[in-house]
Amino acid sequence: MACEDAKESLLSELRDHYRVNGNKDIRRRNMCSGTASPAETNTLEQNEVKCPLAPECIFEKPRFNFKYVVMLLAVYLGGGTLCFFFIRHQIKGKRTNGILDAIYFSVVTMTTVGYGDLVPDSILAKLFACIYVFTGMALAGIVISEAADYIVQKQQILVVRAIYMGEKLGPNEVLKEVETHKVKYKLIMVGGLLLVLIMVGTLFLFIVEELNLMDAFYCVCSTITTLGYGDESFSTRGGRVFAIFWILSSTICLAQFFLYVAELYTAERQRAMMKRVLSRELTFSDLEAADLDGDKVVRAAEFVIYKLKEMGKIDQEDVSIVMESFKRCDADQSGTLTESDLMKSQPS
Amino acid sequence: MACEDAKESLLSELRDHYRVNGNKDIRRRNMCSGTASPAETNTLEQNEVKCPLAPECIFEKPRFNFKYVVMLLAVYLGGGTLCFFFIRHQIKGKRTNGILDAIYFSVVTMTTVGYGDLVPDSILAKLFACIYVFTGMALAGIVISEAADYIVQKQQILVVRAIYMGEKLGPNEVLKEVETHKVKYKLIMVGGLLLVLIMVGTLFLFIVEELNLMDAFYCVCSTITTLGYGDESFSTRGGRVFAIFWILSSTICLAQFFLYVAELYTAERQRAMMKRVLSRELTFSDLEAADLDGDKVVRAAEFVIYKLKEMGKIDQEDVSIVMESFKRCDADQSGTLTESDLMKSQPS
C-alpha cells in the first residue's frame, strides 16, 4: 500500500513537472494523419488510460503479464510431467516416486542442468527429451527476460529502503533513487537473492542429502550454472521436492545476475559515451550538419537530435521516417506545425 | 576484396546522400564547450579517422576486437587445461590421453555441458571446477555477444548474395539489403550454420563413436543445449579431439541463434510501435507538448523528438541532458546556435 501511495505521489509530481515543461496530460483528440485505422486508435486510447504520463511514462509496463508467464511455465512443466510420467518405465536411473520423478526430470531437463541421474532409455523418451529441452530453453529466455525483470522492478524499492534505512528517505526520494540507479539496484537485489539461494541449497544438501559441506557447495555450483556433472544430485524424496523449486529459481537467478552485469556495463559505457559526445568541441561543420531544416541556425531541438545521433541512441533512418510523417501533417507546407495545420487536415 | 570495394562505394554513396541532407564530413575544429579535456579530444579524433561518416556511421565498429576475444578464449582454455592436467589424478572417469582429457574437461565444464564422464574427485579439483564454470559462463557471454556477432556481420553479405543469386544484385544493393534486414540475415546465417553443425556432429558420433543414428542425434541435442545427461558422450581419442572444437562452436551457435530470434522479435515489435505512433492522430495537446522551446509552433526537429520519445527510443532524461549542453553552447542566449556563438566561445 505504502508503495502504491509513493508511486501515486511521484506520478502527480512528475505530471506537474511535465506541465511546466509544456507537456499536458489532458488529451483532446483531433485529426491529422489519415492513415490511422479505427482499430489502432482504439488500442492507443486504451493504452493511454493505463499510462497517464504517455509518452514519457517512466514506469515501463511489463511486456508480458507476470501471471501469464507463470501460467506458461506451469503448463509447460505440467505437460512435461504428464508425458514423462506416462513413459516412466522408459526412463532409467535412481527412482523415488513416479510423479515426483517426472516433475524432477522435467525441471532438470528444462533448465539444462541434466545431472544424468535419470536418463531416457528408449527412442521415444530420447526424442521427447530433445524436444523438451529445446522448447525449455526458449521458454527460459522468456521467463528470464520478462517475469524476473518484473519481480525485480517491484522489489527494487525495498533494496533502496534497506540501504538508506538510517537516512529516512521519503517515498518520493526512494522512487527517484530507484529510477536513477535502476540497474545497480537490480544487480544488488539479484546478487543478494543468489547468495541466499546458494546458502539454502548448500545447507539443504548438507542436512537432508547428507553430503559433506564441500560436496554440497560443489553440487550447488554445478547445478546453478547448469553444469550438472551428476556425480552429486538429489536422490531422496525430500531432496527432489526441494530441487524442483530450488533448481528453477536458482538457475533463473544466476542467468538474471549475468544479464544485469551486462546491462550495468552497457549503461556505464553509454554514460561515458554521452559525456564524451557532449564535451566535444563544436565546429562550423557540426552546425551545418545539425541544421535539419536548413535555415542556417541550429535550434535546441535540432541540437538534441544531432547529439543523440552522435551518441548512437537514434539513427538517421528513425529521423527520416518521422520527418516524412511531419511533412504529411504540415498541411500548409510552412515547415512548422500549428493549430491551423491540425484544423486544415480535419475532415469537413 | 570485392566486399571491401562494395563497402567503399556504398560509403561514398552515403556520403553524397548526407551531403544533400546538410551533413558534411569535412570536419574543421572549433571551440565551444569548455569541458573537453585534451585526452578526450584526442580519442575522439582518432575515432573519427576510423569512421568517416560519424555520427551516422552505419558500420558499427565491433566493441571487442575479434582477435582479442579469440586470444582470451585461448588463454582461458589453455589455463584450464594446464591446471586440470596437473591435477589429472584427482579427476575420475573414462580416460584417454592426459592433455586431451584436460582440454576436453575444460571445454565440457566451461560450456556447462557437464556430461559427467569425467568428474573432479578431490576438494581441490571440485573447487577449481566451480571457479572455472563461473568464469567460463561470463566469458561465454562475451564471446556470444561480441565475437560471434562480428563474424556473422561479416558473413551476412554472402547470405544475401546466395539468396539473390539469380537476380544479379550489384554490391551496393547487397549491402543495402543487408543493412535493412540485418537481423533476418543474421538469423538465417546462424540457423544454417547450426543445421550443419548438428548434421556433422550426428554423423561423427554415428561413424567414429559408433552410436546408432538416434543415439547420435540425441547426444548432439543433449550437447548443444548444454543439457549433457552424460549417458552418451565422446569416449574415444578421436571423438574427444573433435568434441573440443565441435562443442565450443555448436553451443555458442545455438545461444547465438536464440539471441537473434529475440532480436528479430524486438525489431518487429519496434517496427509495429513506430507505425502505431506515426499513424496516431495528432491533437492540440500534442502540439503543446512537442513545443520544446515554447515558441507556439512545432518545427520538424521538435516533432521528431516528441515522436521518438513516444516510441520509447529516447527518454526525457536524454533530452534534458543535451538541452543543458545546448544552453552552455548558446553564448548569446538567443535560443539558437549560429557561427557567432562558436566565435564568442572561442578563447580569442
XYZ file of C-alpha atoms in Angstrom:
696
model
C 0.000 0.000 0.000
C 2.749 2.439 1.005
C 4.482 1.652 -2.258
C 1.356 2.376 -4.268
C 0.936 5.695 -2.460
C 4.535 6.624 -3.134
C 4.113 5.836 -6.805
C 0.943 7.894 -6.974
C 2.595 10.914 -5.402
C 5.624 10.651 -7.661
C 3.320 10.381 -10.624
C 1.463 13.547 -9.675
C 4.740 15.340 -9.051
C 6.012 14.320 -12.452
C 2.743 15.332 -14.029
C 3.295 18.832 -12.636
C 6.860 18.800 -13.852
C 5.829 17.996 -17.397
C 3.099 20.604 -17.268
C 5.764 23.227 -16.528
C 7.755 21.938 -19.478
C 4.820 22.280 -21.785
C 3.658 18.679 -21.626
C -0.004 18.224 -20.811
C -1.719 15.008 -19.970
C -5.164 16.245 -20.928
C -5.665 14.672 -24.307
C -8.185 16.090 -26.728
C -8.371 14.177 -29.981
C -8.100 15.724 -33.383
C -7.425 14.510 -36.903
C -4.096 14.858 -38.596
C -2.716 11.700 -40.079
C -5.085 9.972 -42.434
C -3.550 6.541 -42.034
C -4.835 5.637 -38.584
C -7.386 2.837 -38.670
C -10.177 2.938 -36.106
C -8.833 -0.249 -34.521
C -5.392 1.258 -33.985
C -6.815 4.388 -32.461
C -8.797 2.289 -30.052
C -5.796 0.334 -28.847
C -3.933 3.523 -28.328
C -6.630 5.108 -26.275
C -6.770 2.055 -24.075
C -3.017 2.249 -23.565
C -3.224 5.861 -22.617
C -5.675 5.202 -19.871
C -3.212 2.812 -18.268
C -0.292 5.172 -18.719
C -1.282 8.705 -17.700
C 2.127 10.182 -18.429
C 2.464 8.972 -22.021
C 4.682 9.480 -23.954
C 7.220 9.971 -21.184
C 5.779 7.306 -18.934
C 8.653 6.363 -16.646
C 7.165 3.156 -15.326
C 7.611 0.723 -18.174
C 4.646 -1.555 -18.474
C 5.989 -5.122 -18.317
C 5.667 -6.613 -21.770
C 4.321 -9.931 -20.548
C 1.944 -10.223 -17.727
C 3.649 -11.929 -14.786
C 0.693 -14.230 -14.260
C 0.837 -15.168 -17.926
C 4.481 -16.217 -17.664
C 3.884 -18.246 -14.502
C 0.931 -19.934 -16.192
C 3.024 -20.710 -19.259
C 5.689 -22.240 -17.034
C 3.120 -24.257 -15.114
C 1.512 -25.577 -18.301
C 4.920 -26.442 -19.715
C 6.079 -28.251 -16.597
C 2.680 -29.893 -16.166
C 2.730 -31.165 -19.738
C 6.286 -32.437 -19.365
C 5.444 -34.141 -16.095
C 2.438 -35.916 -17.597
C 4.402 -37.149 -20.615
C 7.400 -38.281 -18.589
C 5.071 -39.952 -16.092
C 3.388 -41.977 -18.842
C 6.760 -43.145 -20.192
C 8.320 -43.512 -16.739
C 9.347 -47.092 -17.455
C 11.413 -45.834 -20.374
C 13.482 -43.670 -18.016
C 16.249 -45.389 -16.110
C 18.207 -44.313 -13.025
C 17.646 -43.583 -9.346
C 13.870 -43.636 -8.853
C 11.834 -42.387 -5.901
C 8.169 -41.637 -6.646
C 6.576 -41.766 -10.113
C 5.033 -38.289 -10.301
C 7.808 -36.649 -8.293
C 10.493 -38.104 -10.560
C 8.594 -36.915 -13.628
C 8.475 -33.312 -12.345
C 12.098 -33.507 -11.207
C 13.176 -34.885 -14.582
C 11.225 -32.117 -16.378
C 12.897 -29.396 -14.309
C 16.385 -30.892 -14.650
C 15.884 -31.173 -18.414
C 14.242 -27.814 -18.997
C 16.938 -25.887 -17.106
C 19.633 -27.895 -18.990
C 21.147 -29.000 -15.675
C 20.976 -32.615 -16.893
C 22.516 -34.482 -13.956
C 22.083 -37.807 -15.677
C 20.747 -39.475 -12.507
C 17.618 -40.103 -14.560
C 18.097 -40.636 -18.306
C 15.715 -41.541 -21.125
C 16.107 -45.155 -22.198
C 14.005 -45.522 -25.368
C 13.811 -43.804 -28.735
C 10.516 -42.164 -27.764
C 11.856 -40.912 -24.421
C 15.033 -39.616 -26.020
C 13.151 -37.789 -28.769
C 10.808 -36.278 -26.246
C 13.702 -35.132 -24.060
C 15.304 -33.459 -27.104
C 12.129 -31.558 -27.953
C 11.564 -30.699 -24.309
C 14.996 -29.189 -23.765
C 14.820 -27.020 -26.916
C 11.421 -25.602 -26.085
C 12.512 -25.268 -22.457
C 15.443 -23.075 -23.460
C 13.158 -20.762 -25.410
C 10.736 -20.585 -22.504
C 13.574 -19.925 -20.052
C 14.542 -16.991 -22.248
C 11.070 -15.506 -21.877
C 10.986 -16.143 -18.140
C 14.413 -14.623 -17.565
C 13.791 -11.519 -19.628
C 10.187 -10.869 -18.672
C 8.899 -12.267 -15.423
C 12.087 -11.948 -13.412
C 12.585 -8.376 -14.561
C 9.068 -7.611 -13.443
C 9.589 -9.020 -9.955
C 12.929 -7.297 -9.561
C 11.495 -3.957 -10.642
C 8.916 -4.253 -7.912
C 11.431 -5.265 -5.279
C 13.980 -2.548 -6.013
C 12.183 -0.112 -3.759
C 12.788 -2.417 -0.811
C 16.500 -2.570 -1.614
C 16.831 1.204 -1.670
C 14.852 1.454 1.580
C 17.179 -1.064 3.200
C 20.303 0.744 2.014
C 19.173 4.181 3.162
C 17.456 2.924 6.282
C 19.283 5.339 8.579
C 18.701 8.395 6.405
C 14.907 8.286 6.364
C 14.304 8.903 2.664
C 10.742 9.839 1.785
C 8.862 7.605 -0.652
C 9.494 10.065 -3.479
C 13.234 10.138 -2.907
C 13.270 6.345 -2.833
C 11.478 6.153 -6.160
C 13.775 8.735 -7.703
C 16.846 6.933 -6.422
C 15.495 3.694 -7.923
C 14.869 5.412 -11.248
C 18.373 6.891 -11.465
C 20.324 3.792 -10.491
C 17.885 1.207 -11.803
C 20.429 -1.340 -12.988
C 22.651 -1.036 -9.919
C 19.785 -1.909 -7.571
C 18.596 -4.702 -9.821
C 22.073 -6.197 -9.563
C 22.252 -5.820 -5.779
C 18.808 -7.333 -5.487
C 19.503 -10.380 -7.656
C 23.009 -10.822 -6.238
C 21.567 -10.931 -2.714
C 18.895 -13.401 -3.704
C 21.508 -15.567 -5.391
C 23.631 -15.666 -2.232
C 20.606 -16.715 -0.180
C 19.730 -19.440 -2.700
C 23.323 -20.738 -2.671
C 23.371 -20.879 1.123
C 19.954 -22.515 1.391
C 20.897 -25.081 -1.257
C 24.196 -25.925 0.400
C 22.622 -26.294 3.841
C 19.822 -28.437 2.447
C 22.200 -30.816 0.690
C 24.323 -30.966 3.845
C 21.411 -31.723 6.155
C 18.881 -33.665 4.073
C 21.030 -35.327 1.411
C 23.825 -35.838 3.975
C 26.647 -34.664 1.715
C 29.711 -33.115 3.341
C 29.851 -29.296 3.161
C 32.329 -29.176 0.277
C 30.332 -31.647 -1.817
C 27.141 -29.784 -1.024
C 28.631 -26.496 -2.208
C 30.093 -28.225 -5.265
C 26.693 -29.691 -6.138
C 25.099 -26.241 -5.714
C 27.612 -24.630 -8.075
C 27.303 -27.483 -10.543
C 23.512 -27.016 -10.500
C 23.026 -23.246 -10.681
C 25.466 -22.967 -13.578
C 23.507 -25.852 -15.235
C 26.765 -27.794 -15.457
C 25.227 -30.844 -13.749
C 28.034 -33.408 -13.876
C 25.665 -35.680 -11.980
C 28.129 -37.242 -9.537
C 26.210 -35.466 -6.798
C 22.499 -34.835 -7.150
C 19.181 -35.001 -5.329
C 18.360 -38.647 -4.639
C 15.880 -38.635 -1.722
C 12.175 -37.845 -1.953
C 12.502 -34.710 0.143
C 15.546 -33.688 -1.844
C 13.697 -33.927 -5.132
C 10.709 -31.921 -3.868
C 13.128 -29.202 -2.769
C 15.117 -29.497 -6.011
C 12.081 -28.785 -8.185
C 11.666 -25.300 -6.726
C 15.272 -24.604 -5.918
C 16.733 -25.535 -9.318
C 14.162 -23.453 -11.174
C 14.695 -20.342 -9.082
C 18.467 -20.542 -8.710
C 19.271 -21.153 -12.384
C 16.984 -18.298 -13.439
C 18.516 -16.108 -10.747
C 22.092 -16.701 -11.919
C 21.189 -16.072 -15.563
C 19.459 -12.881 -14.460
C 22.546 -11.883 -12.491
C 24.777 -12.182 -15.558
C 22.196 -10.283 -17.588
C 22.274 -7.365 -15.148
C 26.072 -7.333 -15.052
C 25.997 -6.924 -18.829
C 23.289 -4.255 -18.526
C 25.293 -2.313 -15.943
C 28.349 -2.491 -18.166
C 26.343 -1.190 -21.129
C 24.824 1.601 -19.034
C 28.275 2.695 -17.844
C 29.572 2.712 -21.401
C 26.584 4.744 -22.542
C 27.139 7.269 -19.786
C 30.793 7.624 -20.789
C 29.795 7.956 -24.450
C 27.261 10.635 -23.561
C 29.875 12.584 -21.610
C 32.347 12.352 -24.476
C 29.840 13.462 -27.097
C 28.650 16.419 -25.003
C 32.110 17.623 -24.012
C 33.416 17.521 -27.567
C 34.235 20.855 -29.193
C 31.588 22.062 -31.634
C 32.711 23.022 -35.149
C 31.204 25.018 -38.004
C 30.621 21.806 -39.920
C 28.749 20.424 -36.910
C 26.434 23.416 -37.153
C 25.839 22.781 -40.840
C 25.235 19.096 -40.215
C 22.866 19.705 -37.289
C 20.738 22.210 -39.195
C 17.866 19.893 -40.104
C 15.530 22.436 -41.752
C 18.336 24.328 -43.484
C 17.501 27.786 -42.028
C 21.170 28.446 -41.097
C 20.513 28.417 -37.346
C 20.550 25.424 -35.027
C 17.686 25.378 -32.556
C 17.655 23.369 -29.341
C 15.662 20.500 -30.835
C 17.980 20.193 -33.834
C 20.951 20.157 -31.488
C 19.337 17.409 -29.400
C 18.742 15.226 -32.469
C 22.278 15.767 -33.746
C 23.857 14.835 -30.429
C 21.576 11.839 -29.836
C 22.569 10.561 -33.279
C 26.221 11.005 -32.384
C 25.637 9.028 -29.184
C 24.127 6.234 -31.258
C 20.780 6.434 -29.438
C 18.900 7.093 -32.656
C 19.898 6.729 -36.285
C 19.300 8.653 -39.490
C 16.599 6.166 -40.537
C 14.488 6.904 -37.432
C 14.772 10.620 -38.071
C 13.928 10.327 -41.790
C 10.808 8.271 -41.142
C 9.443 10.744 -38.592
C 10.362 13.669 -40.857
C 8.194 12.175 -43.609
C 5.314 11.924 -41.205
C 5.898 15.563 -40.239
C 5.642 16.642 -43.870
C 2.329 14.820 -44.179
C 0.987 16.619 -41.085
C 2.231 20.035 -42.206
C -0.855 20.865 -44.270
C 0.205 24.388 -45.306
C 3.799 23.289 -46.055
C 5.147 26.097 -43.859
C 7.814 23.945 -42.220
C 6.070 24.362 -38.881
C 3.085 22.642 -37.301
C 0.499 24.934 -35.793
C -3.095 24.601 -34.703
C -4.197 25.720 -38.159
C -2.417 22.707 -39.705
C -4.497 20.449 -37.484
C -7.684 22.309 -38.420
C -6.934 22.033 -42.140
C -6.306 18.313 -42.021
C -9.553 17.785 -40.114
C -12.278 16.370 -42.386
C -15.211 18.725 -43.056
C 38.421 -7.707 -51.906
C 35.127 -7.407 -53.756
C 33.451 -6.912 -50.417
C 35.813 -4.109 -49.485
C 35.153 -2.396 -52.811
C 31.428 -2.680 -52.320
C 31.709 -1.164 -48.862
C 33.817 1.681 -50.168
C 31.350 2.520 -52.923
C 28.395 2.368 -50.544
C 30.268 4.639 -48.182
C 30.852 7.220 -50.890
C 27.236 6.983 -51.976
C 26.073 7.537 -48.430
C 28.498 10.392 -48.028
C 26.803 12.089 -51.009
C 23.413 11.357 -49.533
C 24.265 13.025 -46.248
C 25.817 15.971 -48.057
C 22.460 16.587 -49.744
C 20.815 16.430 -46.333
C 23.139 19.034 -44.938
C 25.593 16.680 -43.304
C 29.222 17.267 -44.226
C 32.138 15.008 -43.464
C 34.743 17.743 -43.723
C 35.473 18.474 -40.104
C 37.046 21.717 -39.048
C 37.589 22.006 -35.318
C 36.489 24.917 -33.214
C 35.976 25.636 -29.528
C 32.613 25.633 -27.846
C 32.351 23.510 -24.763
C 34.982 24.251 -22.200
C 34.759 20.852 -20.508
C 36.658 18.763 -23.049
C 39.962 17.531 -21.707
C 42.835 17.217 -24.209
C 42.864 13.455 -23.716
C 39.176 13.104 -24.577
C 39.517 15.223 -27.677
C 42.378 13.055 -28.828
C 40.415 9.820 -28.519
C 37.576 11.330 -30.414
C 39.713 12.487 -33.286
C 41.208 9.045 -33.563
C 37.740 7.530 -33.681
C 36.709 9.884 -36.418
C 39.540 8.858 -38.657
C 38.314 5.252 -38.486
C 34.708 6.231 -39.047
C 34.425 8.744 -41.890
C 30.657 9.055 -41.644
C 30.442 9.899 -37.940
C 27.987 10.451 -36.333
C 25.755 8.446 -38.669
C 28.330 5.743 -39.334
C 26.291 2.725 -40.386
C 29.001 0.120 -39.920
C 29.162 -0.351 -36.186
C 32.707 -0.861 -35.046
C 32.786 -4.163 -33.123
C 33.194 -3.355 -29.457
C 35.819 -6.017 -28.831
C 38.436 -6.911 -31.306
C 37.784 -10.406 -32.654
C 41.408 -11.392 -32.193
C 41.213 -10.198 -28.615
C 38.246 -12.448 -27.864
C 39.867 -15.487 -29.506
C 43.023 -14.803 -27.510
C 41.031 -14.515 -24.298
C 39.357 -17.829 -25.046
C 42.677 -19.467 -25.863
C 44.279 -18.201 -22.645
C 41.273 -19.325 -20.619
C 41.182 -22.805 -22.152
C 44.985 -23.064 -22.000
C 44.999 -22.145 -18.308
C 42.200 -24.591 -17.564
C 43.943 -27.350 -19.473
C 47.202 -26.825 -17.587
C 45.504 -26.857 -14.176
C 43.334 -29.879 -14.936
C 46.379 -31.656 -16.385
C 48.358 -31.135 -13.190
C 45.501 -32.482 -11.055
C 44.557 -35.184 -13.597
C 44.815 -37.904 -10.958
C 42.135 -36.111 -8.960
C 39.688 -36.458 -11.875
C 37.961 -39.793 -12.246
C 36.107 -41.318 -15.192
C 36.750 -42.534 -18.727
C 40.331 -41.512 -19.517
C 42.083 -41.401 -22.884
C 45.136 -39.129 -23.070
C 46.277 -36.798 -20.266
C 46.441 -33.483 -22.141
C 43.492 -34.306 -24.404
C 41.286 -35.169 -21.431
C 42.284 -31.929 -19.713
C 41.247 -29.815 -22.738
C 38.078 -31.868 -23.184
C 37.195 -31.487 -19.499
C 37.836 -27.728 -19.698
C 35.534 -27.362 -22.703
C 32.789 -29.566 -21.229
C 32.947 -27.573 -17.981
C 33.201 -24.104 -19.491
C 30.226 -24.613 -21.808
C 28.251 -26.116 -18.853
C 27.593 -29.284 -20.864
C 28.932 -31.317 -17.922
C 28.474 -34.872 -19.210
C 29.894 -36.344 -16.028
C 32.065 -38.843 -17.936
C 34.967 -37.092 -16.221
C 34.308 -35.643 -12.750
C 36.522 -33.977 -10.148
C 37.347 -36.306 -7.267
C 39.067 -34.135 -4.650
C 38.284 -30.930 -2.791
C 40.847 -29.026 -4.852
C 39.518 -30.348 -8.159
C 35.934 -29.627 -7.175
C 36.723 -26.081 -6.073
C 38.629 -25.454 -9.244
C 35.776 -26.790 -11.376
C 33.352 -24.444 -9.550
C 35.525 -21.401 -10.213
C 36.143 -22.496 -13.782
C 32.482 -22.854 -14.670
C 31.515 -19.450 -13.222
C 34.255 -17.591 -15.061
C 33.529 -19.671 -18.145
C 29.908 -18.519 -18.162
C 30.982 -14.877 -18.031
C 33.474 -15.443 -20.826
C 30.892 -17.291 -22.922
C 28.674 -14.206 -22.559
C 31.407 -12.027 -24.043
C 32.137 -14.497 -26.833
C 28.470 -14.875 -27.757
C 27.714 -11.165 -27.774
C 30.927 -9.884 -29.306
C 32.998 -12.229 -31.399
C 30.167 -14.211 -32.920
C 28.275 -11.055 -33.816
C 31.379 -9.791 -35.532
C 31.790 -12.922 -37.657
C 28.110 -13.024 -38.534
C 28.095 -9.371 -39.568
C 30.905 -10.104 -41.986
C 29.227 -13.206 -43.390
C 25.817 -11.658 -43.958
C 26.822 -10.339 -47.351
C 27.436 -13.915 -48.500
C 23.971 -14.948 -47.331
C 22.285 -12.160 -49.280
C 24.388 -12.996 -52.350
C 23.344 -16.642 -52.087
C 19.658 -15.771 -51.724
C 19.571 -13.345 -54.644
C 21.963 -15.376 -56.771
C 19.678 -15.415 -59.803
C 18.832 -11.717 -59.674
C 22.381 -10.378 -60.012
C 22.300 -7.693 -57.331
C 25.152 -5.215 -57.507
C 27.429 -4.922 -54.470
C 25.638 -1.758 -53.327
C 22.223 -3.377 -53.451
C 23.570 -6.322 -51.467
C 24.916 -4.020 -48.769
C 21.666 -2.068 -48.614
C 19.646 -5.264 -48.377
C 21.920 -6.403 -45.533
C 21.519 -3.094 -43.737
C 17.710 -3.127 -43.955
C 17.141 -6.715 -42.891
C 20.203 -7.100 -40.683
C 18.643 -9.339 -38.054
C 16.820 -11.541 -40.546
C 20.028 -12.435 -42.357
C 21.893 -12.938 -39.113
C 19.242 -15.451 -38.134
C 19.334 -17.278 -41.482
C 23.125 -17.342 -41.291
C 23.325 -18.744 -37.771
C 20.401 -21.120 -38.340
C 22.152 -22.563 -41.384
C 25.412 -22.967 -39.503
C 23.574 -24.650 -36.653
C 21.997 -27.188 -39.014
C 25.399 -28.007 -40.489
C 26.896 -28.419 -37.017
C 24.043 -30.714 -35.963
C 24.467 -32.875 -39.039
C 28.242 -33.042 -38.774
C 28.003 -33.928 -35.075
C 25.418 -36.644 -35.651
C 27.400 -38.204 -38.497
C 30.604 -38.083 -36.488
C 29.060 -39.809 -33.465
C 27.488 -42.375 -35.804
C 30.722 -43.164 -37.642
C 33.535 -42.619 -35.124
C 31.838 -43.237 -31.773
C 29.708 -45.993 -33.349
C 26.423 -44.894 -31.785
C 23.207 -45.702 -33.635
C 21.693 -42.748 -35.518
C 19.028 -41.972 -32.906
C 21.534 -42.031 -30.047
C 23.926 -39.886 -32.057
C 21.229 -37.265 -32.667
C 20.156 -37.471 -29.010
C 23.731 -36.897 -27.871
C 24.028 -33.936 -30.247
C 20.854 -32.327 -28.870
C 21.901 -33.078 -25.312
C 25.252 -31.390 -26.014
C 24.343 -28.227 -27.932
C 21.662 -27.345 -25.403
C 24.329 -27.943 -22.674
C 21.986 -30.473 -21.094
C 24.697 -33.178 -21.055
C 22.989 -36.061 -19.250
C 26.201 -37.955 -19.899
C 24.739 -41.346 -20.818
C 26.169 -40.789 -24.288
C 29.354 -38.777 -24.731
C 32.699 -38.714 -26.536
C 34.839 -41.567 -25.226
C 37.445 -42.225 -27.932
C 40.586 -40.173 -28.576
C 39.397 -39.020 -31.986
C 35.992 -38.276 -30.539
C 37.422 -36.009 -27.861
C 39.608 -34.096 -30.328
C 36.501 -33.483 -32.431
C 34.418 -32.674 -29.349
C 36.742 -29.877 -28.247
C 36.037 -27.843 -31.386
C 32.535 -29.049 -32.041
C 31.128 -28.454 -28.532
C 32.567 -24.941 -28.372
C 31.196 -23.888 -31.745
C 27.802 -25.587 -31.542
C 26.872 -24.366 -28.047
C 27.862 -20.812 -28.951
C 25.943 -21.129 -32.209
C 22.708 -22.233 -30.525
C 22.928 -19.465 -27.922
C 23.517 -17.000 -30.736
C 20.514 -18.400 -32.575
C 18.205 -17.791 -29.615
C 19.694 -14.317 -29.218
C 18.853 -13.439 -32.822
C 15.330 -14.815 -32.510
C 14.845 -12.446 -29.576
C 16.429 -9.603 -31.537
C 14.171 -10.222 -34.533
C 11.140 -10.262 -32.256
C 12.205 -6.952 -30.689
C 12.844 -5.390 -34.094
C 9.385 -6.444 -35.304
C 7.768 -5.018 -32.193
C 9.667 -1.766 -32.641
C 8.551 -1.508 -36.247
C 4.929 -2.036 -35.205
C 5.312 0.522 -32.411
C 6.779 3.040 -34.846
C 3.883 2.536 -37.240
C 1.352 2.976 -34.450
C 2.969 6.127 -33.102
C 3.229 7.734 -36.540
C -0.281 6.860 -37.654
C -1.854 8.176 -34.475
C -3.993 11.290 -34.771
C -2.282 14.475 -33.611
C -4.071 16.649 -31.046
C -3.721 20.239 -29.843
C -2.225 18.996 -26.606
C 0.353 17.049 -28.608
C 1.366 20.312 -30.238
C 1.760 21.996 -26.877
C 3.720 19.066 -25.524
C 6.019 18.855 -28.542
C 6.871 22.560 -28.483
C 10.278 22.303 -26.787
C 11.328 25.956 -26.997
C 7.853 27.306 -26.239
C 7.529 29.489 -29.375
C 3.981 28.197 -30.123
C 5.000 26.425 -33.331
C 6.312 22.887 -33.705
C 9.235 22.593 -36.071
C 10.365 19.372 -37.738
C 13.093 18.673 -35.165
C 10.722 19.176 -32.224
C 8.248 16.823 -33.858
C 10.980 14.218 -34.349
C 11.980 14.367 -30.667
C 8.374 14.171 -29.496
C 7.635 11.136 -31.644
C 10.895 9.347 -30.806
C 10.068 9.810 -27.129
C 6.625 8.351 -27.727
C 8.251 5.367 -29.450
C 10.432 4.868 -26.394
C 13.651 5.269 -28.397
C 14.798 8.153 -26.227
C 13.628 9.428 -22.862
C 13.123 12.804 -21.237
C 16.413 12.424 -19.340
C 18.433 12.142 -22.575
C 16.739 15.231 -23.957
C 17.223 17.259 -20.765
C 20.934 16.490 -20.567
C 21.573 17.531 -24.170
C 19.405 20.645 -23.696
C 21.656 21.734 -20.839
C 24.686 21.326 -23.040
C 22.905 23.403 -25.713
C 22.369 26.237 -23.252
C 26.057 26.212 -22.393
C 26.985 26.440 -26.106
C 24.462 29.200 -26.803
C 26.794 32.054 -25.847
C 24.412 34.914 -26.701
C 21.402 33.149 -25.105
C 19.366 33.669 -28.275
C 17.870 30.178 -28.237
C 19.680 29.355 -31.461
C 23.242 28.294 -32.207
C 24.954 30.216 -35.000
C 28.518 30.695 -36.130
C 28.749 33.771 -33.932
C 28.057 31.637 -30.843
C 31.037 29.471 -31.742
C 33.219 32.560 -32.299
C 32.233 34.018 -28.937
C 33.004 30.862 -27.017
C 36.388 30.546 -28.727
C 39.167 31.774 -26.449
C 40.445 34.768 -28.508
